[in-house]
Coordinates of C-alpha atoms in Angstrom, one line a residue:
Chain A
X89 CA 110.3 71.2 11.9
X90 CA 113.1 73.4 11.2
X91 CA 113.1 77.2 11.0
X92 CA 113.1 77.2 7.3
X93 CA 109.9 75.1 6.9
X94 CA 108.2 77.4 9.4
X95 CA 109.3 80.4 7.4
X96 CA 108.0 79.0 4.3
X97 CA 104.8 78.2 5.8
X98 CA 104.4 81.6 7.2
X99 CA 105.1 82.8 4.0
X100 CA 102.5 80.7 2.0
X101 CA 100.0 81.6 5.0
X102 CA 100.6 85.5 4.5
X103 CA 100.4 85.0 0.7
X104 CA 96.7 83.3 1.0
X105 CA 95.5 86.1 3.5
X106 CA 97.1 89.3 2.1
X107 CA 97.2 88.5 -1.6
X108 CA 94.7 86.0 -2.7
X109 CA 92.0 86.4 -0.4
X110 CA 91.8 90.2 -1.0
X111 CA 91.8 89.5 -4.7
X112 CA 89.1 87.1 -4.3
X113 CA 86.9 89.6 -2.5
X114 CA 87.7 92.2 -5.0
X115 CA 86.9 89.7 -8.1
X116 CA 83.3 88.9 -6.5
X117 CA 82.6 92.6 -6.0
X118 CA 83.3 93.4 -9.4
X119 CA 81.0 90.5 -10.5
X120 CA 78.1 91.8 -8.3
X121 CA 78.6 95.0 -10.2
X122 CA 78.5 93.2 -13.6
X123 CA 75.2 91.3 -12.3
X124 CA 73.6 94.7 -11.3
X125 CA 74.1 96.1 -14.7
X126 CA 72.8 93.0 -16.4
X127 CA 69.8 93.1 -14.3
X128 CA 69.5 96.9 -15.0
X129 CA 69.6 96.4 -18.7
X130 CA 66.9 93.5 -18.7
X131 CA 64.6 95.6 -16.7
X132 CA 65.1 98.4 -19.3
X133 CA 64.2 96.1 -22.1
X134 CA 61.4 94.3 -20.6
X135 CA 60.0 98.1 -19.8
X136 CA 60.5 99.2 -23.6
X137 CA 58.8 96.1 -24.8
X138 CA 56.1 96.8 -22.5
X139 CA 55.4 100.5 -23.9
X140 CA 55.9 98.9 -27.5
X141 CA 53.3 96.5 -26.6
X142 CA 51.0 99.1 -25.2
X143 CA 52.1 101.8 -27.8
X144 CA 52.1 104.4 -24.8
X145 CA 53.2 107.7 -26.0
X146 CA 52.7 109.7 -23.0
X147 CA 53.7 108.7 -19.4
X148 CA 52.9 109.8 -16.1
X149 CA 55.2 108.7 -13.3
X150 CA 56.8 109.3 -9.9
X151 CA 60.2 110.8 -9.4
X152 CA 62.4 110.2 -6.5
X153 CA 63.6 113.5 -5.0
X154 CA 65.9 111.5 -2.5
X155 CA 65.0 110.5 1.0
X156 CA 62.1 108.3 -0.2
X157 CA 60.1 111.7 -1.5
X158 CA 58.4 111.3 -4.7
X159 CA 57.0 114.0 -7.1
X160 CA 54.8 113.3 -10.0
X161 CA 56.4 113.5 -13.1
X162 CA 54.7 114.0 -16.7
X163 CA 56.6 112.5 -20.0
X164 CA 54.6 114.0 -23.3
X165 CA 56.7 112.0 -25.5
X166 CA 58.2 108.5 -24.9
X167 CA 59.2 107.5 -28.6
X168 CA 62.4 109.0 -27.9
X169 CA 64.5 107.5 -24.8
X170 CA 68.2 108.4 -23.6
X171 CA 70.1 105.4 -22.7
X172 CA 73.5 105.4 -20.8
X173 CA 76.2 103.8 -23.0
X174 CA 78.9 104.5 -20.3
X175 CA 81.5 107.0 -19.3
X176 CA 78.6 109.4 -18.8
X177 CA 77.3 109.4 -22.2
X178 CA 73.6 109.0 -23.1
X179 CA 72.3 108.5 -26.4
X180 CA 68.9 109.4 -27.8
X181 CA 67.6 106.2 -29.2
X182 CA 63.9 105.2 -30.8
X183 CA 62.4 102.0 -29.1
X184 CA 64.0 99.6 -31.8
X185 CA 67.4 101.0 -31.8
X186 CA 67.3 101.1 -28.1
X187 CA 66.4 97.5 -28.0
X188 CA 69.2 96.2 -30.4
X189 CA 71.7 98.3 -28.3
X190 CA 70.5 96.6 -25.3
X191 CA 70.8 93.2 -26.8
X192 CA 74.4 94.0 -27.9
X193 CA 75.3 95.4 -24.3
X194 CA 73.7 92.3 -22.6
X195 CA 76.0 90.0 -24.9
X196 CA 78.9 91.9 -23.7
X197 CA 77.8 92.0 -20.0
X198 CA 77.4 88.2 -20.3
X199 CA 80.9 87.9 -21.7
X200 CA 82.4 90.1 -18.9
X201 CA 80.4 87.9 -16.5
X202 CA 82.1 84.7 -17.5
X203 CA 85.4 86.2 -17.4
X204 CA 84.8 87.3 -13.6
X205 CA 83.5 83.7 -12.9
X206 CA 86.4 82.1 -14.4
X207 CA 88.7 84.5 -12.5
X208 CA 87.0 83.8 -9.0
X209 CA 87.3 80.0 -9.9
X210 CA 91.2 80.4 -10.6
X211 CA 91.7 82.6 -7.4
X212 CA 89.8 79.6 -5.3
X213 CA 92.2 77.0 -6.9
X214 CA 95.3 79.0 -6.0
X215 CA 93.9 79.2 -2.6
X216 CA 93.3 75.4 -2.4
X217 CA 96.6 74.6 -4.1
X218 CA 98.7 76.9 -1.3
X219 CA 96.6 75.2 1.2
X220 CA 97.7 72.0 0.2
X221 CA 101.1 73.0 0.0
X222 CA 101.3 74.1 3.5
X223 CA 99.6 70.6 4.6
X224 CA 102.5 68.9 2.7
X225 CA 105.0 71.3 4.3
X226 CA 103.4 70.2 7.8
X227 CA 103.1 66.5 6.8
X228 CA 99.5 66.2 7.7
X229 CA 97.6 63.3 5.8
X230 CA 95.3 64.3 3.2
X231 CA 91.7 64.1 4.3
Chain B
X99 CA 114.0 88.7 54.3
X100 CA 111.1 86.3 54.8
X101 CA 109.6 88.8 57.3
X102 CA 109.7 91.6 54.5
X103 CA 108.2 89.0 51.9
X104 CA 105.3 88.5 54.4
X105 CA 104.9 92.3 54.7
X106 CA 104.4 93.5 51.0
X107 CA 104.9 92.4 47.2
X108 CA 106.6 94.3 44.7
X109 CA 105.0 93.6 41.2
X110 CA 106.1 95.3 38.2
X111 CA 103.4 96.7 35.7
X112 CA 105.1 95.1 33.1
X113 CA 103.8 91.6 34.4
X114 CA 100.5 92.4 35.0
X115 CA 99.9 94.5 31.9
X116 CA 102.3 93.4 29.3
X117 CA 103.3 96.6 27.1
X118 CA 102.5 94.4 23.6
X119 CA 99.2 93.5 25.0
X120 CA 98.0 97.1 26.2
X121 CA 99.2 98.3 22.8
X122 CA 97.1 95.7 21.2
X123 CA 94.3 96.8 23.5
X124 CA 94.6 100.4 22.4
X125 CA 95.1 99.3 18.6
X126 CA 91.5 97.6 18.8
X127 CA 89.7 100.4 20.5
X128 CA 91.3 102.8 17.7
X129 CA 89.8 100.1 15.2
X130 CA 86.6 100.6 16.6
X131 CA 87.1 104.3 16.6
X132 CA 87.7 104.2 12.8
X133 CA 84.6 102.2 12.5
X134 CA 82.7 104.8 14.1
X135 CA 84.2 107.7 12.2
X136 CA 82.9 105.8 9.1
X137 CA 79.5 105.5 10.7
X138 CA 79.6 109.3 11.5
X139 CA 80.7 110.3 8.0
X140 CA 77.7 108.2 6.4
X141 CA 75.5 109.9 9.2
X142 CA 76.6 113.4 8.5
X143 CA 76.3 112.4 4.5
X144 CA 72.4 111.5 5.4
X145 CA 72.0 114.9 7.1
X146 CA 73.4 116.8 4.2
X147 CA 71.0 114.7 1.8
X148 CA 68.1 115.6 3.9
X149 CA 68.8 119.3 4.0
X150 CA 69.3 119.3 0.4
X151 CA 65.8 117.5 -0.1
X152 CA 64.1 120.1 2.6
X153 CA 65.6 122.5 0.4
X154 CA 64.2 121.1 -3.1
X155 CA 60.9 120.3 -1.5
X156 CA 60.5 124.0 -0.3
X157 CA 61.6 125.4 -3.8
X158 CA 59.4 123.1 -6.0
X159 CA 56.0 124.7 -5.7
X160 CA 57.4 128.1 -6.6
X161 CA 56.7 127.2 -10.3
X162 CA 53.8 125.4 -11.7
X163 CA 56.0 122.6 -13.5
X164 CA 59.8 121.8 -13.8
X165 CA 61.6 120.6 -17.1
X166 CA 63.4 117.5 -15.9
X167 CA 64.9 114.1 -17.2
X168 CA 62.6 111.4 -15.9
X169 CA 64.5 108.4 -15.0
X170 CA 63.5 105.4 -16.4
X171 CA 65.2 102.4 -14.9
X172 CA 68.8 103.2 -13.7
X173 CA 70.2 103.2 -17.2
X174 CA 67.7 105.4 -19.2
X175 CA 65.5 108.5 -19.1
X176 CA 63.0 110.6 -20.8
X177 CA 62.7 114.2 -21.5
X178 CA 59.9 115.4 -19.2
X179 CA 58.4 117.8 -16.7
X180 CA 57.4 117.5 -12.9
X181 CA 53.8 118.6 -12.6
X182 CA 51.6 119.0 -9.3
X183 CA 54.4 120.5 -7.7
X184 CA 52.8 121.1 -4.6
X185 CA 52.1 117.2 -4.1
X186 CA 54.5 114.6 -2.9
X187 CA 54.6 110.9 -1.8
X188 CA 56.6 110.4 1.5
X189 CA 57.6 106.9 2.6
X190 CA 56.6 106.5 6.0
X191 CA 58.0 102.7 6.2
X192 CA 56.7 99.4 5.7
X193 CA 55.8 100.5 2.1
X194 CA 53.1 102.9 3.2
X195 CA 53.5 106.3 1.4
X196 CA 51.5 109.3 2.4
X197 CA 50.5 112.1 0.0
X198 CA 51.6 115.5 1.5
X199 CA 52.2 119.0 0.5
X200 CA 55.2 120.8 0.2
X201 CA 54.9 122.5 3.8
X202 CA 53.9 119.3 5.5
X203 CA 56.7 117.3 3.7
X204 CA 59.3 120.1 4.9
X205 CA 58.0 119.3 8.7
X206 CA 58.4 115.5 8.2
X207 CA 61.9 116.1 6.7
X208 CA 63.0 118.3 9.6
X209 CA 61.8 115.7 12.2
X210 CA 63.9 113.0 10.2
X211 CA 66.7 115.6 10.4
X212 CA 66.3 115.8 14.3
X213 CA 66.6 112.2 14.5
X214 CA 69.6 111.9 12.7
X215 CA 71.3 115.0 14.5
X216 CA 70.7 113.1 17.8
X217 CA 72.2 109.8 16.4
X218 CA 75.2 112.1 15.2
X219 CA 75.6 113.5 18.9
X220 CA 75.4 110.1 20.3
X221 CA 77.9 108.6 18.1
X222 CA 80.2 111.5 19.1
X223 CA 79.9 110.9 22.7
X224 CA 80.8 107.4 22.2
X225 CA 83.8 108.3 20.0
X226 CA 84.8 110.8 22.8
X227 CA 84.7 107.7 25.3
X228 CA 86.7 105.6 22.8
X229 CA 89.3 108.1 22.4
X230 CA 89.9 108.4 26.1
X231 CA 89.9 104.6 26.4
X232 CA 92.6 104.6 23.9
X233 CA 94.7 107.1 25.5
X234 CA 94.4 105.3 28.6
X235 CA 95.6 102.0 27.1
X236 CA 98.5 103.9 25.7
X237 CA 99.4 105.4 29.0
X238 CA 99.4 102.0 30.4
X239 CA 101.4 100.8 27.7
X240 CA 104.2 103.1 28.3
X241 CA 104.2 103.0 31.8
X242 CA 104.4 99.0 31.6
X243 CA 107.4 99.5 29.1
X244 CA 109.2 102.2 31.5
X245 CA 109.3 99.5 34.0
X246 CA 107.0 101.0 36.4
X247 CA 106.3 98.4 39.6
X248 CA 103.2 98.2 42.1
X249 CA 104.2 97.9 45.7
X250 CA 101.3 96.3 47.6
X251 CA 101.4 95.6 51.4
X252 CA 98.7 93.9 53.7
X253 CA 97.2 96.4 56.3
X254 CA 98.3 95.3 59.7
X255 CA 95.9 96.6 62.5
X256 CA 98.4 96.1 65.4
X257 CA 101.3 97.6 63.8
X258 CA 99.7 101.2 63.6
X259 CA 97.3 103.2 62.4
X260 CA 99.7 105.4 60.2
X261 CA 100.9 105.1 56.7
X262 CA 104.2 106.3 55.9
X263 CA 104.6 107.8 52.2
X264 CA 107.6 108.9 50.6
X265 CA 108.2 112.2 49.3
X266 CA 105.9 112.5 46.4
X267 CA 102.8 111.6 48.6
X268 CA 99.2 112.6 47.5
X269 CA 97.6 115.5 49.0
X270 CA 94.8 112.8 49.8
X271 CA 97.2 111.1 52.0
X272 CA 98.2 114.3 53.5
X273 CA 94.4 115.1 54.4
X274 CA 94.0 111.8 55.8
X275 CA 97.1 112.5 58.1
X276 CA 95.6 115.4 59.2
X277 CA 92.2 113.8 59.9
X278 CA 94.0 111.4 62.1
X279 CA 95.8 114.2 63.7
X280 CA 92.9 115.8 64.9
X281 CA 91.1 112.6 66.0
X282 CA 94.3 112.0 68.0
X283 CA 93.9 115.6 69.4
X284 CA 90.3 115.1 70.4
X285 CA 91.4 111.9 72.3
X286 CA 94.1 114.0 73.9
X287 CA 91.8 116.6 74.9
X288 CA 89.3 114.1 76.4
X289 CA 92.4 112.9 78.4
X290 CA 93.1 116.1 79.6
X291 CA 89.4 116.5 80.5
X292 CA 90.1 113.6 82.8
X293 CA 93.2 114.7 84.3
X294 CA 91.5 118.0 85.3
X295 CA 88.8 115.8 87.0
X296 CA 91.3 114.6 89.3
X297 CA 91.7 111.0 87.9
X298 CA 95.4 109.2 88.0
X299 CA 96.4 108.3 84.4
X300 CA 99.3 106.9 83.1
X301 CA 101.6 107.4 80.0
X302 CA 101.6 110.7 78.1
X303 CA 98.6 111.8 80.3
X304 CA 101.2 112.9 83.1
X305 CA 102.2 115.4 80.8
X306 CA 99.0 116.5 79.9
X307 CA 97.9 116.3 83.9
X308 CA 101.0 119.1 84.7
X309 CA 99.4 121.4 82.2
X310 CA 96.1 120.8 83.5
X311 CA 95.8 124.3 85.4
X312 CA 96.7 126.3 82.5
X313 CA 94.6 128.2 80.2
X314 CA 93.1 126.0 77.5
X315 CA 94.7 127.5 74.2
X316 CA 98.1 126.7 76.1
X317 CA 97.0 123.5 76.5
X318 CA 96.0 123.1 73.1
X319 CA 99.5 123.9 72.1
X320 CA 101.2 121.7 74.3
X321 CA 98.9 118.7 73.4
X322 CA 99.8 119.4 69.8
X323 CA 103.7 119.6 70.4
X324 CA 103.2 116.3 72.4
X325 CA 100.9 114.8 69.5
X326 CA 103.5 116.1 67.0
X327 CA 106.5 114.2 68.8
X328 CA 104.2 111.2 69.1
X329 CA 103.2 111.2 65.6
X330 CA 107.1 111.9 64.6
X331 CA 108.3 109.1 66.5
X332 CA 105.4 106.8 65.5
X333 CA 106.3 107.8 61.7
X334 CA 110.0 107.3 62.1
X335 CA 109.4 104.0 63.6
X336 CA 107.6 102.9 60.7
X337 CA 109.8 104.4 58.2
X338 CA 112.5 102.3 59.6
X339 CA 110.6 99.3 59.5
X340 CA 109.5 100.1 56.0
X341 CA 112.5 100.9 54.7
X342 CA 114.2 97.9 55.6
X343 CA 111.1 95.9 54.2
X344 CA 111.4 98.0 50.9
X345 CA 115.2 97.1 50.6
X346 CA 114.5 93.2 50.8
X347 CA 111.6 93.4 48.6
X348 CA 113.4 95.8 46.0
X349 CA 116.4 93.3 46.0
X350 CA 114.1 90.2 45.8
X351 CA 112.1 91.4 43.0
X352 CA 115.5 93.0 41.2
X353 CA 114.1 96.0 40.3
X354 CA 116.2 98.9 39.4
X355 CA 116.3 101.5 42.0
X356 CA 115.3 104.4 39.6
X357 CA 112.1 102.7 38.5
X358 CA 109.0 104.8 39.5
X359 CA 106.3 103.6 41.6
X360 CA 102.6 103.8 41.2
X361 CA 100.7 104.5 44.3
X362 CA 97.4 102.2 44.3
X363 CA 95.1 101.6 47.2
X364 CA 92.3 98.9 47.1
X365 CA 90.2 97.4 49.8
X366 CA 92.0 96.3 52.8
X367 CA 95.5 96.7 51.3
X368 CA 97.7 99.5 52.5
X369 CA 99.9 100.6 49.7
X370 CA 102.8 103.0 50.3
X371 CA 105.6 103.6 47.7
X372 CA 109.2 104.4 47.6
X373 CA 111.4 106.4 45.1
X374 CA 114.7 105.0 45.8
X375 CA 116.6 102.3 47.8
X376 CA 117.5 103.3 51.1
X377 CA 121.3 103.7 51.8
X378 CA 121.4 102.3 55.1
X379 CA 121.9 99.0 55.9
X380 CA 119.7 96.7 57.4
X381 CA 121.8 96.0 60.4
X382 CA 122.4 99.8 61.3
X383 CA 118.4 100.2 61.0
X384 CA 118.0 97.7 63.6
X385 CA 120.3 99.0 66.1
X386 CA 118.7 102.6 65.6
X387 CA 115.3 101.1 66.1
X388 CA 116.3 99.6 69.5
X389 CA 117.8 102.9 70.5
X390 CA 114.7 104.8 69.4
X391 CA 112.4 105.3 72.3
X392 CA 109.3 104.6 70.9
X393 CA 107.5 103.8 74.1
X394 CA 108.5 106.7 75.9
X395 CA 106.4 109.0 73.7
X396 CA 103.6 108.0 76.1
X397 CA 105.3 108.9 79.3
X398 CA 105.7 112.2 80.9
X399 CA 109.1 112.8 80.0
X400 CA 108.5 113.0 76.2
X401 CA 109.5 116.7 75.7
X402 CA 112.9 116.3 76.7
X403 CA 113.6 113.0 74.9
X404 CA 112.1 114.1 71.7
X405 CA 114.9 116.3 70.8
X406 CA 117.4 113.6 71.3
X407 CA 115.2 111.1 69.1
X408 CA 114.4 114.0 66.7
X409 CA 117.9 114.8 66.0
X410 CA 118.8 111.1 65.8
X411 CA 116.2 110.7 63.3
X412 CA 117.0 113.6 61.4
X413 CA 120.6 112.3 60.9
X414 CA 119.2 109.2 59.8
X415 CA 116.6 110.5 57.8
X416 CA 119.1 112.6 56.0
X417 CA 121.0 109.6 55.2
X418 CA 118.0 107.7 53.7
X419 CA 117.3 110.7 51.4
X420 CA 113.9 110.5 50.2
X421 CA 111.9 108.3 52.9
X422 CA 110.8 111.2 54.8
X423 CA 107.1 112.1 54.6
X424 CA 106.5 115.6 53.6
X425 CA 104.4 116.1 56.9
X426 CA 108.0 115.6 58.6
X427 CA 109.8 117.8 56.5
X428 CA 107.3 120.6 57.3
X429 CA 107.8 120.0 61.0
X430 CA 111.6 120.0 60.6
X431 CA 111.6 123.2 59.2
X432 CA 109.7 125.0 62.2

């Protein structure tokens, strides 16, 4: 095997290890984040629906103060809820408004999710392709 | 040459610990160090969080209720208030919660803080160890890169019990030499006592016997002189032998004469080190060896002969520069 081929193989391997694999890890982490958000909003939706069903107007709950220490908290009026809309903004909604917002938000999150899934698949395909290229350069027969 | 190879080996430190490998090892240690640093950072964060909670728990009972935003899931909250400000539920672990007052909660949190602190201390100790390790690896790497060599020689009992070391001999070696000196002195004293009892003695006891009637302090001085002469001859004899062997082994291993030498003693090996290649040729030394009356150290005529041999040796040792022990240098100055 000549030096040129060897150098080429090394560059391919470097491309896989230093570029594609970190990209893949990053994409997967991003998708997990989106997944977490999706879960948060579906939980919130369920909770609000529960409140609606039971027509709860006042609530007593526990607040986490940190280090798993909880204090009792009282909510006198549950009909208005503040929902995080991103970038540190919270909007005061009624229950129905909150539900419609959440459904829109969920749709968007699902789209993002799909996008990331496609990205991950394409990175994986690229890794596979470069590996095949290396295999061809080494003249190892395909499995 | 063959004899020299049998006597000892010269290994360059670079062949034992390649500088690249040593550097890699140090890099690995540094990596773990970074990991520990991250852990320490996290622990410190826990400690500060814990302190904040302690502060909060202590302050809460000051008022009957606090207006807060009550979180409702991660993404939403209601406006509300904290009530029963002196009642807390504290997680004990395994999903067991316990109702505590503010004071009791503070105590629990303080105990947790102590545990965290001990963890921080232990991680700091580990980091200190790792730092020392890393610096050791770095030192080894740089030493190997400089072309340091290790000279190792098997300990041969019948040759002599003396070790010859070169000018930068360690104080520990010096102590050893003194210990040997004094044991030798004791031996001579014993022989002297025997001489006083009228026993016939050979070798250097003849000298001792002559002095037998004198004051014991005088005897001691004389004995010391004899002893020094003996040691000197012994040392110089070894010096000759060693320096030739050095030269051979140096040439054999093609080490640069300027390379430093790391003194290392292990087990039955007797290590001695040399700074530079002796300038005397092999033949010359052989001749001088023959002329050096080593055996006469044990005869009564030792005192007269030592001056000759001494000057002889002195000239030789001057020509061979650094191959004189510190002990002998001191002796020469007197």
